[in-house]
Amino acid sequence: MIKEALLEVKNLTTEFRTDDETVTAVNNIGFILNKGETIGIVGESGSGKSVTALSIMRLISEPPGKITNGQIIFHSKTNTSPDLVHLPEKEMRKLRGNEIAMIFQEPMTSLNPVFTCGDQVMEALILHQKMFKTDAKAKTIKLFHEVHLPRPEVIFDSYPHQLSGGQKQRVMIAMAMSCKPSILIADEPTTALDVTVQATILELMEKLQREHDMGILFITHDLGVIAELADKVIVMYKGKIVEQGNVWDIFSNPQHPYTKGLLACRPPLNKRLRWLPTVSDFMNTDRDGNMTESDKSVEQVTSSLTVTVEERRNTHKELYERKPILELRNIHTYFPINKGLFGRAKGYVKAVDDVSFDVYPGETLGLVGESGCGKTTLGRTILRLIEPTKGSIIFKARDITNLNMKDMRTLRKDIQIIFQDPYSSLNPRITIGEALLEPMNVHGILENEKKRKERVIELLHRVNMSDQHFYRYPHEFSGGQRQRICIARALALNPQFIICDESVSALDVSVQAQVLNLLNELKKEFQFTYIFISHDLSVVKFMSDRMVVMNKGKVEEMGDADSIYNNPQTEYTRNLINAIPKGDLNDIQASVKKKLAWKKGQPASA
């Protein structure tokens, strides 16, 4: 079968220039995306993945960024093949959102806060498809159904701040797919989604790809998703492509030590490790910055890290003999909807509906479930950032349900939260150093400014950041770096209890492994207690002692994390587990076979 090129990237170089230095974010890379093909781009935060995508879309801000070399040849529907690098901005605008669409990594910063979600999707249909407003509205609501948004008609009239992170991401996906583009660039499109919705979205993308012979450039840190979706894989490191090939070859026989390290960083589902391997376990760097392979195999590294059943049993015996640090009793958190003429609610969204459980000192309790199940609302209710409708929150034997705001503010020094969206939780007008110093100043941590600054620098080092980052602003960092900054800020007050709300969802697997290891290290060192909220069951299984599965505001099941994964008691939990992209070779083989079948026009089971 002759492959028809859709996009040709040749010798692409993108640089960012400041007064002090020039950073080459993308360094002389090249690849070809064919019709009906999916290329997965993987690599650590800062490797150049997103800059590559933004370069193709011509969304690099000048200054400080600039495409300094190369060509980006797009073979459009009009049978022209413009070089996007030199295409006039007016012509480029006609392509963006129409023939080349992009799903951005952070939906909160990509959606306009002053327009409803429906209006923003309709705008693309009216502009590019020349639809009348009534037709565009009907099409938008249909798209919201397709991406499994609950109550599409309500969300059509909702503003971005009224939606969960996963729901905002689905609005972005609906917008990107609205005009049936020739190329879809997806930058971490399923990061904020739970595994069941992720599976549905990936199926939808594959369906549109089959129908329109669409080319997909899929950027993600989730190698399990890449394994099941991509035809080819590009591995990037420090702006360069270090390895590329078809998905089977990359996963079954990786050649570069960096690729081997990335594959080993994923939390395994078939065993429990006390520590996740990282890239540095599999590669060394010489004085010139060149990478060499470590003499350790994956089996050698993981065998020494495996936790035995006896070890885990002994740890839990000691853990659960203590008195709970947090007790939740019949927590209800309801939101009124459709207020009538006299302000009376016509109904309620039961975000948290009669939830009770205990959390023990030194425990990590995993909280999982689909988007909208009430995980985040419960986390914020515990902190009284959202007031409970009824029920009791008891922290260290003290009922905090009705504490006044002054006492609650003091208490929050002991209970911290790491939010899901790092960009919206950082003040864009102050430097990272000021953001970390601020809570320390408010609560009087340490005796003077000098010691506080030393503590901030130490925290930056602990989350793999440098001294220079102290003076930079949030927009100067990648999504993964911003999340690490938020983790450092939560640690600044030496809290006893931390609620991690999707705190590693934006991180690539290698940095995710480092941060999860760091959280466990800090937990052991300072006797922290965590509630770990995530849609990623593999991460929750690795981190958690016990797991609570939530569904529609209620507890579906609760118990030992390994026991729930290996022997789920409810159909809902089984579906969550079955939807996890495993990324093993059998799944890749099945995916390759299915794609070959539909490209030949045969049934998918052929």
XYZ file of C-alpha atoms in Angstrom:
606
model
C 0.000 0.000 0.000
C 1.438 3.369 -1.097
C 1.478 5.861 1.747
C 0.405 9.419 0.928
C 2.293 12.092 2.859
C 0.161 14.651 4.681
C 2.822 16.547 6.604
C 6.583 16.653 6.043
C 8.793 18.209 8.710
C 12.354 18.788 7.491
C 15.329 20.015 9.560
C 13.044 21.965 11.900
C 14.813 24.165 14.465
C 12.981 26.418 16.931
C 14.848 28.701 19.331
C 13.937 30.958 22.243
C 16.194 33.942 22.805
C 16.528 35.929 26.009
C 18.984 38.610 27.083
C 21.167 35.924 28.677
C 20.989 32.915 26.375
C 19.513 31.174 23.349
C 17.681 27.917 24.056
C 17.267 25.502 21.164
C 13.948 23.866 22.058
C 13.673 21.873 18.814
C 16.966 20.906 17.212
C 17.029 19.901 13.530
C 14.263 17.300 13.596
C 12.425 15.641 10.714
C 9.583 13.175 10.171
C 6.688 12.414 7.801
C 3.033 12.018 8.826
C 0.976 10.065 6.291
C -2.781 10.056 5.724
C -4.603 7.755 8.122
C -1.504 7.432 10.308
C -0.904 8.203 13.983
C 2.528 9.268 15.185
C 3.107 9.256 18.927
C 5.672 11.730 20.306
C 7.071 10.891 23.735
C 9.786 12.367 25.907
C 10.342 14.133 29.201
C 8.960 17.533 30.119
C 11.043 20.113 28.242
C 12.111 17.654 25.521
C 10.515 19.760 22.766
C 7.293 17.796 22.170
C 4.865 20.690 22.635
C 7.175 23.202 20.925
C 7.209 20.899 17.881
C 3.398 20.970 17.819
C 3.244 24.753 18.307
C 5.826 25.220 15.524
C 3.641 23.244 13.118
C 0.638 25.383 14.105
C 2.800 28.546 13.804
C 1.852 29.525 17.353
C 5.377 30.312 18.534
C 5.367 33.843 19.947
C 7.969 36.126 18.340
C 9.884 37.249 20.343
C 11.290 35.363 22.222
C 10.577 32.269 20.095
C 11.376 31.810 16.432
C 11.562 29.022 13.854
C 15.133 29.556 12.660
C 15.468 26.718 10.165
C 13.600 24.012 8.297
C 10.410 23.377 6.371
C 6.913 22.215 7.338
C 5.204 21.054 4.134
C 1.448 20.520 4.462
C -0.400 18.713 1.662
C -3.812 20.341 2.018
C -7.274 19.379 0.724
C -6.950 22.054 -1.978
C -4.052 20.110 -3.574
C -1.572 22.804 -2.620
C 1.507 22.086 -0.542
C 2.475 25.266 1.283
C 5.508 25.549 3.530
C 3.845 26.569 6.793
C 7.043 28.228 8.010
C 6.690 30.969 5.397
C 2.900 31.011 4.906
C 1.333 34.473 5.506
C -0.541 34.702 8.813
C -3.854 35.390 7.029
C -3.580 32.098 5.124
C -2.398 30.255 8.226
C -5.515 31.389 10.091
C -7.676 29.696 7.448
C -5.925 26.395 8.134
C -5.897 26.532 11.929
C -8.943 24.885 13.465
C -10.155 23.888 10.012
C -7.617 21.666 8.200
C -5.124 21.503 11.083
C -6.674 21.365 14.553
C -5.008 21.136 17.933
C -6.084 19.938 21.364
C -4.018 21.852 23.912
C -2.580 20.445 27.128
C -4.197 22.862 29.602
C -7.890 23.399 28.832
C -8.391 26.119 31.451
C -5.923 28.418 29.681
C -7.195 27.446 26.208
C -10.861 28.218 26.820
C -12.067 31.812 27.037
C -13.480 32.379 30.556
C -16.021 35.026 29.446
C -17.783 32.891 26.803
C -19.884 29.783 27.339
C -18.477 26.441 26.221
C -21.176 26.135 23.569
C -20.389 29.544 22.050
C -16.700 28.676 21.767
C -17.332 25.464 19.819
C -20.001 27.157 17.676
C -17.531 29.892 16.728
C -15.310 27.393 14.868
C -18.305 25.888 13.019
C -19.684 29.279 11.994
C -16.265 30.603 10.941
C -14.888 27.591 9.051
C -17.980 25.577 8.068
C -20.170 28.637 7.341
C -23.024 27.149 9.407
C -26.083 29.039 10.555
C -26.270 29.538 14.329
C -29.125 27.036 14.839
C -27.272 24.322 12.871
C -24.023 25.093 14.703
C -25.781 24.742 18.071
C -27.283 21.370 17.112
C -23.884 20.168 15.860
C -22.159 21.374 19.061
C -24.606 19.506 21.318
C -24.111 16.379 19.170
C -20.332 16.721 19.596
C -20.774 17.067 23.370
C -22.748 13.793 23.320
C -19.979 12.106 21.314
C -17.278 13.060 23.834
C -19.531 11.814 26.668
C -20.124 15.107 28.434
C -22.918 14.791 31.019
C -25.983 16.989 30.398
C -24.705 18.444 27.063
C -27.491 21.042 26.913
C -26.504 22.368 30.365
C -22.784 22.379 29.523
C -23.543 24.248 26.293
C -24.629 27.213 28.445
C -21.931 26.705 31.129
C -18.718 28.686 31.504
C -15.313 26.922 31.746
C -14.927 27.588 35.488
C -18.149 25.648 36.138
C -16.719 22.402 34.733
C -14.282 19.836 36.096
C -10.827 19.470 34.532
C -11.895 16.382 32.596
C -15.039 18.068 31.321
C -13.083 21.113 30.098
C -10.714 18.791 28.243
C -13.645 17.093 26.515
C -14.982 20.494 25.396
C -11.549 21.158 23.838
C -11.632 17.788 22.072
C -15.121 18.497 20.708
C -13.906 21.879 19.429
C -10.854 20.378 17.724
C -12.891 17.662 16.001
C -15.765 19.944 14.987
C -14.431 20.777 11.510
C -13.176 17.247 10.679
C -9.551 18.326 10.144
C -6.983 16.617 7.894
C -4.457 16.732 10.747
C -5.243 16.552 14.432
C -2.423 17.551 16.776
C -3.244 16.263 20.236
C -1.012 17.595 23.037
C -1.756 15.454 26.105
C -5.462 15.293 25.093
C -6.497 12.621 27.601
C -4.326 13.696 30.554
C -7.257 14.998 32.618
C -9.626 12.174 31.677
C -10.447 9.020 33.577
C -9.611 5.737 31.860
C -13.137 4.896 30.686
C -13.688 8.305 29.061
C -10.120 8.149 27.696
C -10.950 4.838 26.011
C -14.105 6.394 24.505
C -12.208 9.461 23.232
C -9.469 7.328 21.681
C -12.128 5.213 19.955
C -13.777 8.414 18.681
C -10.455 9.715 17.340
C -9.810 6.395 15.582
C -13.345 6.461 14.116
C -12.837 9.978 12.708
C -9.442 8.934 11.429
C -10.951 6.008 9.520
C -13.786 8.126 8.109
C -11.633 11.049 6.953
C -8.172 9.483 6.501
C -7.008 11.949 9.140
C -3.405 12.102 10.284
C -2.881 12.339 14.039
C 0.158 13.684 15.867
C -0.348 12.442 19.421
C 1.823 13.891 22.190
C 1.548 12.137 25.534
C 3.489 10.886 28.533
C 1.241 7.791 28.715
C 3.162 5.078 26.904
C 0.228 2.697 27.359
C -1.919 4.990 25.189
C 0.877 5.351 22.607
C 1.241 1.560 22.446
C -2.409 1.017 21.563
C -3.011 4.076 19.366
C 0.145 4.930 17.413
C 1.541 3.471 14.178
C 4.937 5.105 14.655
C 6.726 6.480 17.709
C 9.141 9.434 17.943
C 11.241 9.675 21.119
C 12.546 13.172 21.903
C 15.232 14.232 24.361
C 16.514 17.804 24.826
C 15.047 18.970 21.509
C 16.385 16.089 19.416
C 14.857 12.900 18.090
C 16.908 10.100 19.645
C 14.861 7.220 18.228
C 11.928 6.687 15.892
C 10.295 3.667 14.334
C 7.103 1.647 14.192
C 5.347 1.037 17.487
C 6.125 -2.697 17.635
C 9.881 -2.215 17.170
C 10.090 0.599 19.745
C 8.231 -1.345 22.448
C 9.592 -4.824 21.767
C 13.195 -3.885 21.028
C 14.103 -0.300 22.013
C 17.616 0.644 20.899
C 18.347 3.863 22.775
C 18.998 3.793 26.551
C 16.672 6.759 27.026
C 13.788 4.858 25.393
C 14.504 1.834 27.579
C 14.375 4.078 30.646
C 11.051 5.646 29.620
C 9.459 2.236 29.150
C 10.683 1.067 32.560
C 9.279 4.135 34.413
C 5.626 3.113 34.085
C 4.059 1.842 37.327
C 3.681 -1.926 36.795
C 0.271 -3.501 37.279
C 1.447 -7.072 37.909
C 3.655 -6.328 40.931
C 4.104 -3.789 43.745
C 7.325 -1.794 43.874
C 8.540 0.301 46.806
C 10.304 2.622 44.362
C 9.739 3.330 40.654
C 12.711 3.031 38.285
C 13.714 6.301 36.594
C 15.578 7.104 33.393
C 18.825 7.620 35.319
C 18.724 3.940 36.350
C 19.221 2.923 32.715
C 21.504 5.558 31.244
C 24.563 7.551 32.194
C 25.696 10.930 30.900
C 29.355 11.699 30.212
C 31.100 15.087 30.588
C 30.093 16.102 27.050
C 26.419 15.386 27.724
C 26.360 12.222 25.627
C 24.224 9.346 26.862
C 25.568 5.863 27.429
C 23.672 2.764 28.448
C 23.795 1.509 32.017
C 24.798 -2.109 32.560
C 21.560 -2.762 34.534
C 18.615 -4.603 32.988
C 14.973 -3.827 33.791
C 14.716 -7.140 35.657
C 17.785 -6.381 37.771
C 16.439 -2.960 38.765
C 12.859 -4.004 39.551
C 13.689 -7.267 41.351
C 15.438 -5.370 44.141
C 12.473 -2.978 44.474
C 9.639 -5.502 44.682
C 7.569 -5.498 47.890
C 6.666 -8.938 49.228
C 3.194 -9.793 50.509
C 4.653 -10.356 54.000
C 6.308 -6.900 54.049
C 3.054 -5.212 53.035
C 1.041 -7.171 55.636
C 3.418 -6.147 58.443
C 3.371 -2.489 57.376
C -0.421 -2.425 57.330
C -0.720 -4.131 60.691
C 1.311 -1.326 62.279
C -0.451 1.375 60.244
C -4.033 0.447 61.133
C -3.412 0.001 64.854
C -3.203 3.810 65.121
C -6.089 6.198 65.682
C -7.387 7.882 62.489
C -6.031 11.332 61.646
C -9.149 12.091 59.554
C -12.685 10.815 60.007
C -15.420 11.572 57.487
C -18.957 10.886 58.665
C -21.878 10.956 56.205
C -20.498 13.787 54.071
C -22.996 15.279 51.613
C -22.047 18.091 49.231
C -24.922 19.232 47.015
C -25.016 22.030 44.448
C -28.387 23.695 43.658
C -29.383 23.936 40.000
C -31.996 25.843 38.019
C -33.003 28.364 40.659
C -36.578 29.550 40.207
C -38.239 32.945 40.487
C -37.830 33.191 44.283
C -34.331 31.727 44.398
C -35.508 28.211 45.233
C -33.534 25.335 43.775
C -35.435 23.112 41.353
C -32.964 20.324 41.926
C -29.496 19.439 43.188
C -26.325 17.936 41.805
C -25.330 15.398 44.452
C -21.568 15.714 43.947
C -20.797 13.895 47.218
C -23.613 11.733 48.536
C -23.235 10.207 52.026
C -19.507 9.365 52.049
C -17.824 7.988 55.196
C -14.306 6.651 55.757
C -11.244 7.056 57.993
C -7.661 7.931 57.031
C -4.799 6.790 59.271
C -1.523 8.621 60.084
C 1.146 7.748 57.521
C -1.387 6.194 55.139
C -1.883 6.977 51.459
C -5.556 6.584 50.612
C -6.259 6.457 46.874
C -9.459 8.051 45.601
C -10.437 6.977 42.075
C -13.419 7.189 39.764
C -14.634 8.735 36.564
C -14.662 12.468 35.894
C -17.596 13.999 37.766
C -17.790 11.187 40.343
C -17.094 13.622 43.201
C -13.380 12.976 43.886
C -12.227 16.579 43.633
C -15.342 17.955 45.347
C -14.725 15.610 48.290
C -11.080 16.739 48.529
C -12.100 20.394 48.587
C -14.906 19.690 51.058
C -12.375 18.199 53.500
C -10.459 21.491 53.335
C -13.736 23.457 53.565
C -12.915 25.172 50.274
C -16.400 23.905 49.456
C -18.823 23.784 52.360
C -20.469 20.406 53.047
C -24.260 20.296 52.910
C -24.226 18.001 55.935
C -21.989 15.530 57.724
C -18.890 15.785 59.928
C -15.185 16.288 59.154
C -13.018 15.311 62.134
C -9.278 16.080 61.887
C -7.012 14.884 64.727
C -10.064 14.251 66.961
C -11.353 17.807 66.379
C -14.584 18.469 64.500
C -13.662 21.123 61.934
C -17.008 21.146 60.113
C -18.137 24.424 61.657
C -14.815 26.150 62.402
C -14.787 29.883 61.641
C -12.682 31.109 58.731
C -9.865 32.450 60.934
C -9.360 29.112 62.682
C -9.751 27.284 59.378
C -7.029 29.421 57.790
C -4.671 28.511 60.625
C -5.545 24.825 60.260
C -4.719 24.841 56.540
C -1.055 25.038 57.468
C -1.429 21.390 58.520
C -3.661 20.323 55.611
C -2.441 21.286 52.140
C -3.762 20.568 48.653
C -1.943 20.176 45.340
C -4.410 21.240 42.651
C -5.032 19.545 39.315
C -4.373 22.543 37.055
C -0.948 24.004 37.898
C -1.228 27.062 35.656
C -4.473 28.383 37.139
C -3.230 27.774 40.705
C -0.103 29.920 40.221
C -0.266 33.730 40.134
C 1.085 34.767 36.696
C 2.238 38.161 38.071
C 4.689 36.898 40.695
C 7.850 34.842 40.385
C 8.049 31.221 41.455
C 10.210 32.213 44.417
C 7.590 34.702 45.618
C 4.831 32.091 45.170
C 6.690 29.662 47.445
C 7.629 32.335 49.977
C 4.077 33.710 50.270
C 2.517 30.897 52.392
C 5.641 30.791 54.569
C 5.342 34.529 55.219
C 1.602 34.297 55.981
C 2.076 31.522 58.538
C 5.383 32.780 59.955
C 7.439 29.733 58.990
C 11.120 30.190 60.028
C 12.417 33.338 61.688
C 13.627 35.507 58.798
C 13.521 36.057 55.033
C 16.991 34.627 54.442
C 16.126 31.275 56.011
C 12.835 31.155 54.145
C 14.577 31.714 50.850
C 17.088 28.969 51.668
C 14.145 26.666 52.423
C 12.508 27.558 49.082
C 15.740 26.815 47.167
C 15.983 23.491 49.001
C 12.398 22.641 48.043
C 13.052 23.520 44.393
C 15.997 21.128 44.428
C 13.813 18.396 45.973
C 11.412 18.601 43.031
C 14.246 18.640 40.463
C 14.286 22.378 39.786
C 17.275 24.745 39.951
C 18.195 27.937 41.842
C 17.648 30.036 38.697
C 13.957 29.052 38.602
C 13.384 31.111 41.767
C 13.316 34.329 39.680
C 11.190 33.093 36.766
C 7.441 33.428 36.109
C 4.899 30.586 35.614
C 4.577 31.123 31.847
C 8.283 30.352 31.427
C 7.816 26.711 32.469
C 6.380 23.601 30.866
C 3.218 22.006 32.302
C 5.228 19.357 34.097
C 7.575 21.913 35.649
C 4.630 23.995 36.878
C 3.174 20.946 38.599
C 6.460 20.315 40.411
C 6.429 23.952 41.579
C 2.930 23.438 43.016
C 4.143 20.346 44.882
C 7.054 22.359 46.329
C 4.620 25.079 47.443
C 2.438 22.527 49.260
C 5.500 21.195 51.079
C 6.657 24.688 52.146
C 4.493 24.690 55.297
C 5.585 21.225 56.516
C 1.988 19.949 56.501
C 0.862 16.746 58.205
C -1.821 15.936 55.657
C -1.749 16.532 51.885
C -4.556 16.098 49.381
C -3.022 15.390 45.962
C -5.690 16.197 43.361
C -4.392 14.714 40.083
C -0.983 16.023 41.140
C 1.007 13.965 38.611
C -1.526 13.788 35.766
C 0.309 16.455 33.736
C 3.732 14.828 34.085
C 5.512 12.542 31.648
C 6.300 9.063 32.936
C 9.925 9.721 33.863
C 9.184 12.907 35.838
C 6.034 11.272 37.214
C 8.187 8.435 38.563
C 10.560 10.947 40.193
C 7.697 12.906 41.784
C 5.904 9.777 43.044
C 9.184 8.553 44.523
C 9.685 11.995 46.087
C 6.188 11.981 47.618
C 6.858 8.546 49.109
C 10.280 9.618 50.348
C 8.823 12.731 52.016
C 5.991 10.672 53.476
C 8.514 8.320 55.083
C 10.758 11.173 56.253
C 8.080 13.490 57.661
C 5.273 10.984 58.368
C 2.897 12.701 55.942
C -0.580 11.343 55.293
C -1.990 11.548 51.761
C -5.318 11.377 50.031
C -4.223 10.681 46.477
C -6.917 11.584 43.930
C -6.364 10.304 40.406
C -8.073 8.778 37.400
C -4.918 6.722 36.691
C -5.446 3.402 38.458
C -1.880 2.232 37.833
C -0.526 5.273 39.714
C -3.104 4.917 42.513
C -2.292 1.223 42.867
C 1.428 2.009 43.196
C 0.927 4.844 45.698
C -1.948 3.645 47.864
C -2.329 1.459 50.908
C -6.096 1.451 50.518
C -8.317 2.547 47.654
C -11.767 4.162 47.606
C -13.658 3.850 44.318
C -16.289 6.569 43.812
C -19.219 6.585 41.412
C -21.854 9.344 41.135
C -20.943 10.809 44.512
C -21.070 7.525 46.419
C -18.463 4.992 47.542
C -18.627 2.065 45.132
C -16.115 -0.060 47.030
C -13.249 0.390 49.452
C -10.357 -1.797 50.611
C -6.727 -2.791 50.100
C -5.469 -1.327 46.795
C -3.965 -4.593 45.527
C -7.039 -6.599 46.501
C -9.383 -4.227 44.653
C -7.205 -4.302 41.537
C -6.819 -8.095 41.541
C -10.374 -8.903 42.626
C -12.816 -6.012 42.025
C -16.224 -6.588 43.592
C -18.394 -4.360 41.369
C -18.978 -4.106 37.635
C -18.082 -0.395 37.732
C -14.613 -1.094 39.176
C -14.047 -3.938 36.704
C -14.815 -1.565 33.821
C -12.358 1.008 35.206
C -9.599 -1.600 35.432
C -10.321 -3.078 31.992
C -10.089 0.384 30.412
C -6.477 0.926 31.593
C -4.110 0.976 28.564
C -1.671 -1.762 29.558
C 0.874 -1.153 26.788
C 1.990 -4.807 26.703
C 3.123 -6.508 23.512
C -0.086 -8.553 23.139
C -2.163 -5.359 23.108
C 0.201 -3.742 20.594
C -0.029 -6.783 18.334
C -3.843 -6.707 18.483
C -3.872 -2.968 17.758
C -1.524 -3.322 14.770
C -3.682 -6.137 13.375
C -6.872 -4.087 13.784
C -5.378 -1.052 12.025
C -4.070 -3.127 9.120
C -7.539 -4.626 8.738
C -9.422 -1.331 8.495
C -6.831 0.151 6.161
C -7.501 -2.776 3.833
C -11.247 -2.285 4.235
C -11.739 -5.504 6.216
C -13.689 -5.997 9.476
C -11.650 -5.026 12.548
C -11.704 -8.622 13.811
C -10.021 -9.928 10.631
